[in-house]
Amino acid sequence: MKKIIAANWKMHKIRPEAAKEAAVLAQSLVKGTPDNRLVVVFPPYTDIATVADAFSGVNNLAVGGQNFYPAESGAYTGEISPAMLRDAGATWALTGHSERRHIFAENDDIIAKKTAFGLAQGFKIMLCVGETLKERDDGELKSVLSRQLSTAIAPLSPAERDRLGDKLAIAYEPVWAIGTGKVAEPQEIIDAHAEVRDLLRGLVGDMAKDLPILYGGSVKANNAGAILALDNVDGLLVGGASLEATGFLEIIGA
Ligand code: PEP
């Protein structure tokens, strides 16, 4: 399985900045993305077309939307549809990112709707799950992961679940490690990823082994290689350290 190295630019970069970073990534990767890597960049909406243009024709580089509203079109002021993301060049989308859950109060129900709608619209979905520090301290890691995964995946029809093989990736991101500089310990990552794999097996059977599970939370160039080498770690979702191309290229090559 190719390791997926994903960049979440969050609300950073106006178009000239995005164009510059995307060009550096494309130029470096055109010369040889390690063939065992798929790089997915999630820029702000206004940068998607710019990044997609820079990436066009380069293997193993893709663009995604950080969010969307689960409807084809309509009176949803301030929202964006999957068709609009696709038109701008996105093929992936995030659902359930902790900042959507905690800052924008997205609950499991809306995340399930977005996940199902994005998949039905032909997107590859990166579904983010993870516990807060309080939930971990209260011994609720497994129940949180179970609830977040099952509410998003169980409502899919059997036919939809059968097609998840190359369409769904999970990002395990402990909330307390996102943007804090505090990385989960290797054993914590191994345990959580094993739990996610087990829960997926219960939800989609054998296909669980083909679904990539990424780790996210304060990944940097100096810890990426060690995290990628852990059991059941099929990639990385990187926020802060993806904002500068040179450092991000080191993570891709880790
Ligand atoms: C993220 O935004 O998903 C993330 C993991 O951020 P950071 O790498 O900055 O912790």
Short mmCIF file of C-alpha atoms and ligand atoms in Angstrom, two decimals:
data_model
loop_
_atom_site.label_atom_id
_atom_site.label_comp_id
_atom_site.label_asym_id
_atom_site.label_seq_id
_atom_site.Cartn_x
_atom_site.Cartn_y
_atom_site.Cartn_z
CA MET A 1 0.00 0.00 0.00
CA LYS A 2 1.34 3.48 -0.89
CA LYS A 3 1.81 5.65 2.19
CA ILE A 4 -0.35 8.77 1.98
CA ILE A 5 1.28 12.00 3.07
CA ALA A 6 -1.43 14.64 3.42
CA ALA A 7 -1.08 18.37 4.02
CA ASN A 8 -3.83 20.34 5.75
CA TRP A 9 -3.15 24.00 5.07
CA LYS A 10 -6.16 25.04 7.20
CA MET A 11 -6.85 28.79 6.79
CA HIS A 12 -3.41 29.70 5.50
CA LYS A 13 -2.05 31.05 2.20
CA ILE A 14 -3.43 33.49 -0.32
CA ARG A 15 -3.16 32.44 -3.96
CA PRO A 16 0.39 33.66 -4.73
CA GLU A 17 1.65 31.84 -1.64
CA ALA A 18 -0.24 28.70 -2.59
CA ALA A 19 1.06 28.87 -6.16
CA LYS A 20 4.63 29.19 -4.93
CA GLU A 21 4.44 26.26 -2.54
CA ALA A 22 2.54 24.05 -4.99
CA ALA A 23 5.12 24.78 -7.70
CA VAL A 24 7.99 23.80 -5.39
CA LEU A 25 6.21 20.56 -4.48
CA ALA A 26 5.36 19.75 -8.10
CA GLN A 27 8.86 20.52 -9.37
CA SER A 28 10.50 18.44 -6.70
CA LEU A 29 8.08 15.57 -7.03
CA VAL A 30 8.08 15.49 -10.82
CA LYS A 31 11.74 14.57 -10.54
CA GLY A 32 10.73 11.57 -8.49
CA THR A 33 7.97 11.31 -5.93
CA PRO A 34 9.03 8.25 -4.09
CA ASP A 35 6.73 5.77 -5.89
CA ASN A 36 5.52 4.44 -2.58
CA ARG A 37 3.99 7.81 -1.65
CA LEU A 38 0.75 9.56 -2.52
CA VAL A 39 0.73 13.24 -1.58
CA VAL A 40 -2.62 14.95 -1.01
CA VAL A 41 -2.81 18.68 -0.28
CA PHE A 42 -5.93 20.18 1.32
CA PRO A 43 -5.70 23.94 0.67
CA PRO A 44 -8.33 26.60 1.45
CA TYR A 45 -11.09 26.69 -1.19
CA THR A 46 -9.72 29.76 -2.95
CA ASP A 47 -6.38 27.99 -3.53
CA ILE A 48 -7.71 24.66 -4.83
CA ALA A 49 -7.66 25.54 -8.54
CA THR A 50 -4.21 27.13 -8.21
CA VAL A 51 -2.78 24.03 -6.52
CA ALA A 52 -4.56 21.66 -8.93
CA ASP A 53 -3.07 23.55 -11.91
CA ALA A 54 0.42 23.30 -10.46
CA PHE A 55 -0.03 19.57 -9.80
CA SER A 56 -1.56 18.64 -13.15
CA GLY A 57 0.35 15.91 -14.91
CA VAL A 58 2.47 15.04 -11.87
CA ASN A 59 1.98 11.49 -10.63
CA ASN A 60 1.10 10.78 -7.03
CA LEU A 61 -0.04 14.33 -6.26
CA ALA A 62 -3.69 15.13 -5.52
CA VAL A 63 -5.76 18.00 -4.15
CA GLY A 64 -8.63 17.93 -1.70
CA GLY A 65 -11.24 20.13 -0.05
CA GLN A 66 -11.09 20.69 3.71
CA ASN A 67 -14.89 20.68 3.96
CA PHE A 68 -18.12 20.82 1.93
CA TYR A 69 -21.86 20.88 2.45
CA PRO A 70 -23.72 17.63 1.71
CA ALA A 71 -26.08 18.87 -1.01
CA GLU A 72 -25.78 19.35 -4.77
CA SER A 73 -26.68 23.05 -4.67
CA GLY A 74 -29.18 25.31 -2.99
CA ALA A 75 -29.77 28.09 -0.50
CA TYR A 76 -26.80 27.36 1.79
CA THR A 77 -25.11 30.73 2.17
CA GLY A 78 -21.41 30.44 2.80
CA GLU A 79 -21.17 26.76 1.91
CA ILE A 80 -19.50 24.90 -0.95
CA SER A 81 -20.67 21.77 -2.78
CA PRO A 82 -18.67 18.71 -3.82
CA ALA A 83 -19.36 19.62 -7.47
CA MET A 84 -17.69 23.00 -6.90
CA LEU A 85 -14.69 21.33 -5.30
CA ARG A 86 -14.47 18.91 -8.23
CA ASP A 87 -14.73 21.76 -10.73
CA ALA A 88 -11.77 23.44 -8.99
CA GLY A 89 -9.71 20.26 -9.28
CA ALA A 90 -10.24 18.44 -5.98
CA THR A 91 -10.62 14.66 -5.87
CA TRP A 92 -10.35 14.20 -2.09
CA ALA A 93 -12.20 15.76 0.85
CA LEU A 94 -11.77 15.75 4.61
CA THR A 95 -14.64 14.93 6.93
CA GLY A 96 -14.71 15.00 10.73
CA HIS A 97 -11.56 17.07 11.23
CA SER A 98 -11.29 17.95 14.92
CA GLU A 99 -11.44 21.68 14.17
CA ARG A 100 -14.78 21.10 12.39
CA ARG A 101 -15.99 18.99 15.32
CA HIS A 102 -14.82 21.31 18.09
CA ILE A 103 -14.76 24.86 16.68
CA PHE A 104 -17.73 24.50 14.31
CA ALA A 105 -19.72 22.06 16.47
CA GLU A 106 -20.08 19.41 13.76
CA ASN A 107 -21.63 16.33 15.32
CA ASP A 108 -21.46 12.69 14.28
CA ASP A 109 -24.71 13.04 12.34
CA ILE A 110 -23.53 15.83 10.02
CA ILE A 111 -20.16 14.13 9.63
CA ALA A 112 -21.96 10.93 8.59
CA LYS A 113 -24.03 12.87 6.06
CA LYS A 114 -20.94 14.55 4.63
CA THR A 115 -19.03 11.27 4.45
CA ALA A 116 -21.87 9.48 2.63
CA PHE A 117 -22.57 12.39 0.30
CA GLY A 118 -18.92 12.96 -0.57
CA LEU A 119 -18.46 9.27 -1.37
CA ALA A 120 -21.63 9.24 -3.47
CA GLN A 121 -20.27 12.23 -5.39
CA GLY A 122 -17.16 10.26 -6.27
CA PHE A 123 -14.74 11.79 -3.78
CA LYS A 124 -12.11 9.98 -1.84
CA ILE A 125 -12.87 10.78 1.76
CA MET A 126 -10.35 11.17 4.56
CA LEU A 127 -12.44 10.69 7.71
CA CYS A 128 -10.74 12.11 10.81
CA VAL A 129 -11.31 10.59 14.24
CA GLY A 130 -9.67 11.11 17.61
CA GLU A 131 -10.21 11.67 21.28
CA THR A 132 -9.80 14.76 23.45
CA LEU A 133 -7.38 14.65 26.39
CA LYS A 134 -10.29 14.39 28.82
CA GLU A 135 -11.76 11.46 26.91
CA ARG A 136 -8.37 9.71 26.95
CA ASP A 137 -7.89 10.42 30.66
CA ASP A 138 -11.38 9.12 31.37
CA GLY A 139 -10.54 5.84 29.60
CA GLU A 140 -12.88 6.57 26.70
CA LEU A 141 -10.46 6.21 23.78
CA LYS A 142 -12.03 3.02 22.42
CA SER A 143 -15.61 4.13 22.83
CA VAL A 144 -14.89 7.47 21.13
CA LEU A 145 -13.17 5.80 18.17
CA SER A 146 -15.95 3.25 17.94
CA ARG A 147 -18.67 5.93 17.98
CA GLN A 148 -16.91 8.20 15.47
CA LEU A 149 -16.20 5.37 13.01
CA SER A 150 -19.49 3.53 13.29
CA THR A 151 -21.70 6.61 13.01
CA ALA A 152 -19.91 7.55 9.77
CA ILE A 153 -19.59 4.10 8.18
CA ALA A 154 -22.47 1.95 9.44
CA PRO A 155 -25.21 3.97 7.68
CA LEU A 156 -23.61 3.30 4.26
CA SER A 157 -25.49 0.68 2.23
CA PRO A 158 -23.81 -2.71 1.71
CA ALA A 159 -23.12 -1.73 -1.91
CA GLU A 160 -21.52 1.54 -0.83
CA ARG A 161 -19.43 -0.24 1.78
CA ASP A 162 -18.23 -2.73 -0.87
CA ARG A 163 -16.82 0.17 -2.87
CA LEU A 164 -14.87 1.79 -0.02
CA GLY A 165 -11.63 -0.04 -0.88
CA ASP A 166 -9.84 2.84 -2.61
CA LYS A 167 -12.24 5.58 -1.54
CA LEU A 168 -11.92 5.88 2.21
CA ALA A 169 -8.94 6.69 4.40
CA ILE A 170 -9.06 7.21 8.15
CA ALA A 171 -6.92 9.81 9.91
CA TYR A 172 -6.41 9.08 13.61
CA GLU A 173 -5.70 12.47 15.16
CA PRO A 174 -5.71 12.74 18.93
CA VAL A 175 -7.17 16.19 19.52
CA TRP A 176 -4.57 16.94 22.20
CA ALA A 177 -1.77 16.43 19.66
CA ILE A 178 -3.11 18.71 16.93
CA GLY A 179 -1.19 21.94 16.67
CA THR A 180 0.20 21.54 20.19
CA GLY A 181 3.69 20.21 19.48
CA LYS A 182 2.81 17.20 21.64
CA VAL A 183 3.07 14.00 19.57
CA ALA A 184 1.42 10.80 20.76
CA GLU A 185 3.90 8.23 22.08
CA PRO A 186 4.74 5.40 19.65
CA GLN A 187 2.84 2.85 21.77
CA GLU A 188 -0.20 5.14 21.93
CA ILE A 189 -0.19 5.38 18.13
CA ILE A 190 0.26 1.62 17.72
CA ASP A 191 -2.61 0.89 20.13
CA ALA A 192 -5.00 3.43 18.64
CA HIS A 193 -4.29 2.35 15.05
CA ALA A 194 -4.78 -1.32 15.97
CA GLU A 195 -8.09 -0.37 17.55
CA VAL A 196 -9.14 1.56 14.43
CA ARG A 197 -8.20 -1.44 12.25
CA ASP A 198 -10.25 -3.76 14.47
CA LEU A 199 -13.25 -1.45 14.47
CA LEU A 200 -13.02 -1.19 10.68
CA ARG A 201 -12.97 -4.99 10.43
CA GLY A 202 -16.25 -5.03 12.34
CA LEU A 203 -17.72 -2.46 9.97
CA VAL A 204 -16.42 -3.50 6.53
CA GLY A 205 -14.98 -6.97 7.07
CA ASP A 206 -11.85 -8.00 5.18
CA MET A 207 -11.67 -4.72 3.31
CA ALA A 208 -10.43 -3.17 6.56
CA LYS A 209 -6.90 -4.25 5.72
CA ASP A 210 -6.96 -2.12 2.55
CA LEU A 211 -8.17 1.10 4.18
CA PRO A 212 -5.25 3.42 4.95
CA ILE A 213 -5.02 4.69 8.52
CA LEU A 214 -3.02 7.92 8.82
CA TYR A 215 -1.65 9.46 11.99
CA GLY A 216 -1.99 13.21 12.53
CA GLY A 217 -0.89 15.46 15.37
CA SER A 218 2.26 17.59 15.46
CA VAL A 219 4.10 15.54 12.84
CA LYS A 220 7.40 17.19 11.87
CA ALA A 221 10.33 16.26 9.65
CA ASN A 222 12.21 14.93 12.68
CA ASN A 223 9.50 12.48 13.82
CA ALA A 224 7.79 11.54 10.53
CA GLY A 225 10.02 8.58 9.65
CA ALA A 226 9.68 6.94 13.06
CA ILE A 227 5.89 7.33 13.06
CA LEU A 228 5.55 6.01 9.51
CA ALA A 229 7.47 2.88 10.52
CA LEU A 230 4.93 1.94 13.23
CA ASP A 231 2.45 -0.92 12.77
CA ASN A 232 -0.75 0.04 10.97
CA VAL A 233 0.49 3.55 10.14
CA ASP A 234 -0.28 3.98 6.44
CA GLY A 235 0.40 7.68 6.20
CA LEU A 236 0.47 11.06 7.91
CA LEU A 237 -1.86 14.06 8.02
CA VAL A 238 0.27 17.13 8.59
CA GLY A 239 -0.93 20.62 9.50
CA GLY A 240 1.64 23.19 10.64
CA ALA A 241 4.67 21.42 9.21
CA SER A 242 3.08 21.21 5.75
CA LEU A 243 2.99 24.97 5.30
CA GLU A 244 6.55 25.27 4.12
CA ALA A 245 7.51 23.16 1.09
CA THR A 246 11.08 22.30 2.07
CA GLY A 247 10.08 20.83 5.43
CA PHE A 248 7.07 19.09 3.93
CA LEU A 249 9.29 17.51 1.24
CA GLU A 250 11.43 16.08 4.02
CA ILE A 251 8.32 14.54 5.56
CA ILE A 252 7.29 13.08 2.18
CA GLY A 253 10.74 11.53 1.85
CA ALA A 254 10.87 10.28 5.45
C1 PEP B 1 -4.14 18.70 11.38
O1 PEP B 1 -4.51 19.83 11.11
O2 PEP B 1 -4.82 17.73 11.01
C2 PEP B 1 -2.90 18.51 12.13
C3 PEP B 1 -2.52 17.30 12.43
O3 PEP B 1 -2.22 19.65 12.49
P1 PEP B 1 -0.71 19.71 13.13
O4 PEP B 1 0.16 18.85 12.25
O5 PEP B 1 -0.34 21.15 13.06
O6 PEP B 1 -0.80 19.15 14.50
#
